[in-house]
Amino acid sequence: MSTTYKDEAGVAAMRVACRLASEVLDYLTPFVQPGITTGEIDRLAAEFMVKQGTVSATIGYQPNGYPPFPAHLCTSVNHVVCHGIPGDKVLKKGDIVNIDVTVIKDGWFGDTSRMFMVGGEAAASVQARRLCEVTYDAMWKGIEVVKPGATLGDIGHAIQTFAEGLGFTVVREFCGHGIGQRFHEDPQVLHYGRPGTLQVLKEGMTFTIEPMINAGKRDIKEMGDGWTIVTKDRSLSAQWEHTVLVTPTGYEVLTLSAGSPATPDFVRAAAVSA
Ligand code: MF3
Ligand code: CO
Ligand code: CO
C-alpha cells in the first residue's frame, strides 16, 4: 500500500467524515458518568451513527490475524492502552476512559478519540489528570509540526521529547496512520523518533496522530480477547487522537466539532506569532 494524496473533493469528503466522528464524541460526552457501562456507550453511539448517516468503521473490522472487532467504538479504561472492547464494565468515579470513534461517510473515514474523567476532573487522581493533560498536549506537539517538508520523524520526536521530558512513557507498538477511503493507510505515524528521518510530508496527505502515553513503563501486553491492550505494569495509560490534513502552509485538524476541547495555549501563541 502507498500513501494517498487527497484532491479538493477528497479533502471536502474527509472534512465531513471527520467532523461527524467528532460529533459522536460530543454526543456521548454527557453520558460518560459513573454507573454507565461501556456497552451502553457503544449502544448510544450506534444509534447516533444511524441518525447522522454514518457507519462505524470498527464493527466487524478484522485486520490480518485479528478476530472481528465486535463494537462500534473502542473504550479503554484506566490501564487499558487502546482497543478496549465495550461490554458490561461499569464506569466509576475517578476512572479515566478513552473513547475512540471511527466513522465512514460516503466511503471516507474519520478517526478521533478523547479522554474522559468519570465524575469530573475533581474525581480523578492528580496523576490521572496530569496524564490526560500531558497526552492531549503531546498530541498537539505532534500536530503543530505538520507542514509540507517536515518529516514523520519530526512528529514522533516532538511527541516523545515532550512526554518523556515530563516523566511519562510512549507506547511504541501502535501508531497513527494514513486515512482516507481506507481505515488504515500508509504511512505509519510513530509517536517517537528522530528529527529529519522518515517520510517527508506533502500537501494532501491525511493521517492521524494518536499518542498512547503511560504513567509507568512503556511496555504493553495483549489480553486474551485478541484486541485489548493493557500496560504490563498496570499503570494508567491515556490517548488522544485527531485526523489532520497537510495544507500548503501547515496543517488543518479535521476532527473538530462544537464540543472539541480548546486548542492548547502554546499552539495558539505559535499561530499568532507566525
Ligand atoms: N480507531 C483505532 C485507531 O485509531 C482503531 C481501532 S480498530 C478496532 O486506529 F477494531 F479496535 F476498533
Ligand atoms: Co487511528
Ligand atoms: Co481511532
Tab-separated table of C-alpha atoms and ligand atoms in Angstrom:
chain	number	residue	atom	x	y	z
A	1	MET	CA	0.000	0.000	0.000
A	2	SER	CA	1.225	3.509	-0.660
A	3	THR	CA	0.465	6.984	0.637
A	4	THR	CA	-2.565	8.665	-0.948
A	5	TYR	CA	-2.771	12.407	-1.572
A	6	LYS	CA	-6.275	13.858	-1.430
A	7	ASP	CA	-7.526	16.261	-4.070
A	8	GLU	CA	-10.039	19.007	-3.326
A	9	ALA	CA	-13.018	16.660	-3.492
A	10	GLY	CA	-11.292	14.150	-1.245
A	11	VAL	CA	-10.439	16.847	1.268
A	12	ALA	CA	-14.054	18.047	1.286
A	13	ALA	CA	-15.265	14.498	1.926
A	14	MET	CA	-12.679	13.991	4.680
A	15	ARG	CA	-13.805	17.206	6.382
A	16	VAL	CA	-17.341	15.853	6.565
A	17	ALA	CA	-16.444	12.349	7.803
A	18	CYS	CA	-14.034	13.715	10.385
A	19	ARG	CA	-16.450	16.297	11.767
A	20	LEU	CA	-19.098	13.589	12.079
A	21	ALA	CA	-16.701	11.342	14.032
A	22	SER	CA	-16.021	14.222	16.419
A	23	GLU	CA	-19.740	14.868	16.765
A	24	VAL	CA	-20.216	11.300	18.002
A	25	LEU	CA	-17.873	12.168	20.886
A	26	ASP	CA	-19.774	15.418	21.510
A	27	TYR	CA	-22.992	13.431	21.682
A	28	LEU	CA	-21.562	10.839	24.087
A	29	THR	CA	-19.933	13.322	26.462
A	30	PRO	CA	-22.884	13.962	28.824
A	31	PHE	CA	-23.472	10.208	29.156
A	32	VAL	CA	-19.950	9.420	30.367
A	33	GLN	CA	-20.889	9.355	34.056
A	34	PRO	CA	-20.412	6.977	36.990
A	35	GLY	CA	-22.722	3.973	36.624
A	36	ILE	CA	-22.892	3.724	32.822
A	37	THR	CA	-21.393	0.652	31.204
A	38	THR	CA	-19.042	0.826	28.248
A	39	GLY	CA	-21.547	-1.341	26.372
A	40	GLU	CA	-24.254	1.284	26.908
A	41	ILE	CA	-21.921	3.927	25.488
A	42	ASP	CA	-21.441	1.699	22.452
A	43	ARG	CA	-25.211	1.312	22.041
A	44	LEU	CA	-25.750	5.090	22.275
A	45	ALA	CA	-23.074	5.654	19.651
A	46	ALA	CA	-24.582	3.052	17.328
A	47	GLU	CA	-27.976	4.789	17.481
A	48	PHE	CA	-26.421	8.202	16.940
A	49	MET	CA	-24.449	6.995	13.909
A	50	VAL	CA	-27.695	5.829	12.304
A	51	LYS	CA	-29.181	9.290	12.883
A	52	GLN	CA	-26.189	11.123	11.441
A	53	GLY	CA	-25.989	8.769	8.450
A	54	THR	CA	-22.614	7.237	9.194
A	55	VAL	CA	-21.394	3.670	9.603
A	56	SER	CA	-18.944	2.533	12.270
A	57	ALA	CA	-15.598	1.525	10.808
A	58	THR	CA	-14.747	-0.650	13.782
A	59	ILE	CA	-17.640	-3.091	13.923
A	60	GLY	CA	-16.520	-6.225	12.126
A	61	TYR	CA	-13.123	-4.708	11.426
A	62	GLN	CA	-10.682	-7.580	11.016
A	63	PRO	CA	-7.059	-6.877	10.163
A	64	ASN	CA	-4.842	-9.893	9.407
A	65	GLY	CA	-4.501	-12.124	12.432
A	66	TYR	CA	-7.257	-10.428	14.452
A	67	PRO	CA	-10.778	-11.573	15.283
A	68	PRO	CA	-13.516	-9.211	14.003
A	69	PHE	CA	-13.880	-6.213	16.333
A	70	PRO	CA	-17.310	-6.591	17.967
A	71	ALA	CA	-18.321	-2.974	18.683
A	72	HIS	CA	-18.968	0.456	17.167
A	73	LEU	CA	-16.130	2.146	19.033
A	74	CYS	CA	-13.320	1.400	21.478
A	75	THR	CA	-13.490	2.130	25.221
A	76	SER	CA	-10.157	1.937	27.019
A	77	VAL	CA	-10.406	2.368	30.800
A	78	ASN	CA	-7.527	3.218	33.176
A	79	HIS	CA	-4.636	0.797	32.440
A	80	VAL	CA	-6.131	-0.183	29.074
A	81	VAL	CA	-3.923	1.410	26.418
A	82	CYS	CA	-6.190	1.018	23.390
A	83	HIS	CA	-8.712	-1.206	21.575
A	84	GLY	CA	-10.790	-1.844	24.702
A	85	ILE	CA	-13.995	-3.695	23.814
A	86	PRO	CA	-17.223	-2.174	25.174
A	87	GLY	CA	-19.159	-4.534	27.425
A	88	ASP	CA	-20.530	-4.808	30.944
A	89	LYS	CA	-17.719	-2.795	32.566
A	90	VAL	CA	-19.319	-0.138	34.803
A	91	LEU	CA	-17.549	3.226	34.847
A	92	LYS	CA	-16.910	4.568	38.314
A	93	LYS	CA	-15.940	7.927	39.767
A	94	GLY	CA	-12.256	8.605	39.213
A	95	ASP	CA	-11.835	6.311	36.204
A	96	ILE	CA	-10.263	7.687	33.057
A	97	VAL	CA	-11.566	6.363	29.759
A	98	ASN	CA	-10.591	6.864	26.140
A	99	ILE	CA	-13.414	6.675	23.629
A	100	ASP	CA	-12.157	6.138	20.074
A	101	VAL	CA	-14.614	6.648	17.226
A	102	THR	CA	-14.095	5.954	13.551
A	103	VAL	CA	-16.986	6.555	11.150
A	104	ILE	CA	-17.428	6.078	7.418
A	105	LYS	CA	-19.378	8.694	5.443
A	106	ASP	CA	-19.777	8.290	1.666
A	107	GLY	CA	-16.797	5.928	1.660
A	108	TRP	CA	-14.466	8.275	3.579
A	109	PHE	CA	-13.132	7.634	7.097
A	110	GLY	CA	-12.826	9.999	10.074
A	111	ASP	CA	-10.969	8.838	13.216
A	112	THR	CA	-10.735	10.627	16.571
A	113	SER	CA	-10.552	9.893	20.282
A	114	ARG	CA	-10.701	11.787	23.545
A	115	MET	CA	-10.097	11.101	27.234
A	116	PHE	CA	-12.890	11.454	29.774
A	117	MET	CA	-12.520	11.759	33.533
A	118	VAL	CA	-15.504	9.936	35.020
A	119	GLY	CA	-17.227	12.067	37.647
A	120	GLY	CA	-15.325	15.150	36.512
A	121	GLU	CA	-11.809	16.478	36.858
A	122	ALA	CA	-12.060	16.711	40.635
A	123	ALA	CA	-12.773	12.976	40.877
A	124	ALA	CA	-9.575	11.990	39.082
A	125	SER	CA	-6.295	11.440	40.912
A	126	VAL	CA	-3.637	14.113	40.400
A	127	GLN	CA	-1.657	11.603	38.354
A	128	ALA	CA	-4.610	10.653	36.158
A	129	ARG	CA	-5.487	14.272	35.429
A	130	ARG	CA	-1.890	15.130	34.650
A	131	LEU	CA	-1.584	12.103	32.352
A	132	CYS	CA	-4.699	13.134	30.405
A	133	GLU	CA	-3.444	16.720	30.049
A	134	VAL	CA	0.077	15.768	29.067
A	135	THR	CA	-1.226	13.304	26.477
A	136	TYR	CA	-3.502	15.969	24.982
A	137	ASP	CA	-0.623	18.417	24.783
A	138	ALA	CA	1.652	15.685	23.374
A	139	MET	CA	-0.817	15.118	20.525
A	140	TRP	CA	-0.771	18.842	19.781
A	141	LYS	CA	3.045	18.967	19.982
A	142	GLY	CA	2.952	16.480	17.118
A	143	ILE	CA	0.235	18.316	15.207
A	144	GLU	CA	1.977	21.673	15.255
A	145	VAL	CA	4.995	20.222	13.487
A	146	VAL	CA	2.876	19.262	10.450
A	147	LYS	CA	3.634	21.138	7.229
A	148	PRO	CA	4.995	20.307	3.793
A	149	GLY	CA	8.695	19.488	4.061
A	150	ALA	CA	8.568	18.351	7.694
A	151	THR	CA	9.063	14.623	8.265
A	152	LEU	CA	7.277	11.896	10.161
A	153	GLY	CA	10.365	11.672	12.380
A	154	ASP	CA	9.844	15.330	13.337
A	155	ILE	CA	6.334	14.492	14.556
A	156	GLY	CA	7.460	11.489	16.586
A	157	HIS	CA	10.364	13.414	18.062
A	158	ALA	CA	8.158	16.296	19.176
A	159	ILE	CA	5.774	13.938	20.958
A	160	GLN	CA	8.452	11.763	22.531
A	161	THR	CA	10.632	14.562	23.881
A	162	PHE	CA	7.615	16.362	25.339
A	163	ALA	CA	6.094	13.315	27.057
A	164	GLU	CA	9.358	11.784	28.260
A	165	GLY	CA	10.568	15.192	29.449
A	166	LEU	CA	7.629	15.209	31.851
A	167	GLY	CA	8.379	11.703	33.134
A	168	PHE	CA	5.847	9.754	31.070
A	169	THR	CA	6.488	6.993	28.532
A	170	VAL	CA	5.416	6.496	24.909
A	171	VAL	CA	3.875	3.240	23.686
A	172	ARG	CA	5.843	2.015	20.642
A	173	GLU	CA	3.751	-0.853	19.303
A	174	PHE	CA	0.848	1.232	17.977
A	175	CYS	CA	0.973	4.333	15.862
A	176	GLY	CA	-1.017	6.862	13.886
A	177	HIS	CA	-1.795	6.091	10.268
A	178	GLY	CA	-2.757	7.454	6.904
A	179	ILE	CA	-6.518	7.507	6.441
A	180	GLY	CA	-8.893	8.300	3.592
A	181	GLN	CA	-11.001	5.821	1.681
A	182	ARG	CA	-9.417	3.164	3.878
A	183	PHE	CA	-9.238	2.985	7.659
A	184	HIS	CA	-5.520	2.328	7.965
A	185	GLU	CA	-3.365	3.503	5.059
A	186	ASP	CA	0.303	4.291	4.757
A	187	PRO	CA	2.178	5.921	6.269
A	188	GLN	CA	2.633	4.740	9.839
A	189	VAL	CA	2.909	7.754	12.121
A	190	LEU	CA	5.169	6.799	15.026
A	191	HIS	CA	4.911	8.748	18.257
A	192	TYR	CA	8.666	8.618	18.851
A	193	GLY	CA	11.607	9.223	16.584
A	194	ARG	CA	14.426	11.392	15.360
A	195	PRO	CA	14.132	14.751	13.602
A	196	GLY	CA	14.578	14.751	9.844
A	197	THR	CA	14.035	10.999	9.477
A	198	LEU	CA	11.341	9.008	7.657
A	199	GLN	CA	8.823	10.222	5.082
A	200	VAL	CA	8.573	13.865	4.037
A	201	LEU	CA	5.099	15.368	4.460
A	202	LYS	CA	3.334	16.660	1.360
A	203	GLU	CA	0.192	18.662	0.745
A	204	GLY	CA	-2.920	16.482	0.556
A	205	MET	CA	-1.785	13.805	2.993
A	206	THR	CA	-4.316	12.944	5.688
A	207	PHE	CA	-3.243	10.946	8.713
A	208	THR	CA	-3.924	10.503	12.398
A	209	ILE	CA	-1.765	11.491	15.335
A	210	GLU	CA	-2.818	9.402	18.327
A	211	PRO	CA	-0.168	9.063	21.026
A	212	MET	CA	-0.630	6.477	23.770
A	213	ILE	CA	1.196	7.702	26.864
A	214	ASN	CA	1.749	5.710	30.064
A	215	ALA	CA	2.277	6.881	33.634
A	216	GLY	CA	4.565	3.902	34.284
A	217	LYS	CA	6.718	1.817	31.952
A	218	ARG	CA	6.018	1.807	28.227
A	219	ASP	CA	5.636	-1.968	27.962
A	220	ILE	CA	2.273	-3.404	26.980
A	221	LYS	CA	0.601	-6.770	26.666
A	222	GLU	CA	-2.427	-8.094	24.846
A	223	MET	CA	-5.328	-9.651	26.680
A	224	GLY	CA	-6.832	-12.977	25.652
A	225	ASP	CA	-9.637	-11.395	23.608
A	226	GLY	CA	-7.250	-10.662	20.752
A	227	TRP	CA	-7.812	-6.872	20.933
A	228	THR	CA	-7.494	-5.273	24.364
A	229	ILE	CA	-4.049	-3.804	25.024
A	230	VAL	CA	-3.012	-3.034	28.611
A	231	THR	CA	0.093	-1.705	30.312
A	232	LYS	CA	2.276	-4.558	31.539
A	233	ASP	CA	2.778	-2.831	34.909
A	234	ARG	CA	-0.937	-1.909	35.106
A	235	SER	CA	-0.066	1.776	35.233
A	236	LEU	CA	-2.534	4.289	33.806
A	237	SER	CA	-2.491	4.996	30.075
A	238	ALA	CA	-4.072	7.812	28.077
A	239	GLN	CA	-4.606	8.573	24.391
A	240	TRP	CA	-5.979	11.403	22.264
A	241	GLU	CA	-6.421	11.284	18.502
A	242	HIS	CA	-7.048	13.741	15.694
A	243	THR	CA	-7.100	13.274	11.939
A	244	VAL	CA	-5.095	16.036	10.224
A	245	LEU	CA	-4.583	17.300	6.675
A	246	VAL	CA	-1.295	18.645	5.341
A	247	THR	CA	-2.126	22.031	3.770
A	248	PRO	CA	0.124	24.191	1.539
A	249	THR	CA	1.366	26.093	4.587
A	250	GLY	CA	0.856	23.755	7.543
A	251	TYR	CA	-1.996	21.649	8.837
A	252	GLU	CA	-5.729	21.556	9.261
A	253	VAL	CA	-7.216	19.492	12.085
A	254	LEU	CA	-10.192	17.740	10.502
A	255	THR	CA	-11.743	16.056	13.548
A	256	LEU	CA	-13.069	19.216	15.160
A	257	SER	CA	-16.641	19.964	16.217
A	258	ALA	CA	-18.549	22.169	18.639
A	259	GLY	CA	-17.555	20.012	21.619
A	260	SER	CA	-13.841	19.711	20.868
A	261	PRO	CA	-11.657	20.778	23.795
A	262	ALA	CA	-9.794	24.066	23.369
A	263	THR	CA	-6.541	24.127	21.445
A	264	PRO	CA	-3.640	24.422	23.922
A	265	ASP	CA	-2.296	27.922	24.579
A	266	PHE	CA	1.154	27.031	23.234
A	267	VAL	CA	-0.363	26.252	19.828
A	268	ARG	CA	-2.388	29.469	19.705
A	269	ALA	CA	0.604	31.552	20.766
A	270	ALA	CA	2.668	29.998	17.974
A	271	ALA	CA	-0.104	30.713	15.448
A	272	VAL	CA	-0.272	34.383	16.478
A	273	SER	CA	3.480	34.916	16.237
A	274	ALA	CA	3.706	33.134	12.854
B	1	MF3	N1	-9.687	3.727	15.968
B	1	MF3	C1	-8.464	2.981	16.183
B	1	MF3	C2	-7.371	3.797	15.565
B	1	MF3	O1	-7.237	4.915	15.965
B	1	MF3	C3	-8.505	1.619	15.623
B	1	MF3	C4	-9.486	0.758	16.278
B	1	MF3	S1	-9.574	-0.731	15.462
B	1	MF3	C5	-10.681	-1.585	16.369
B	1	MF3	O2	-6.687	3.445	14.661
B	1	MF3	F1	-11.007	-2.572	15.667
B	1	MF3	F2	-10.126	-1.884	17.522
B	1	MF3	F3	-11.730	-0.847	16.613
B	2	CO	CO	-6.492	5.972	14.309
B	3	CO	CO	-9.032	5.901	16.444
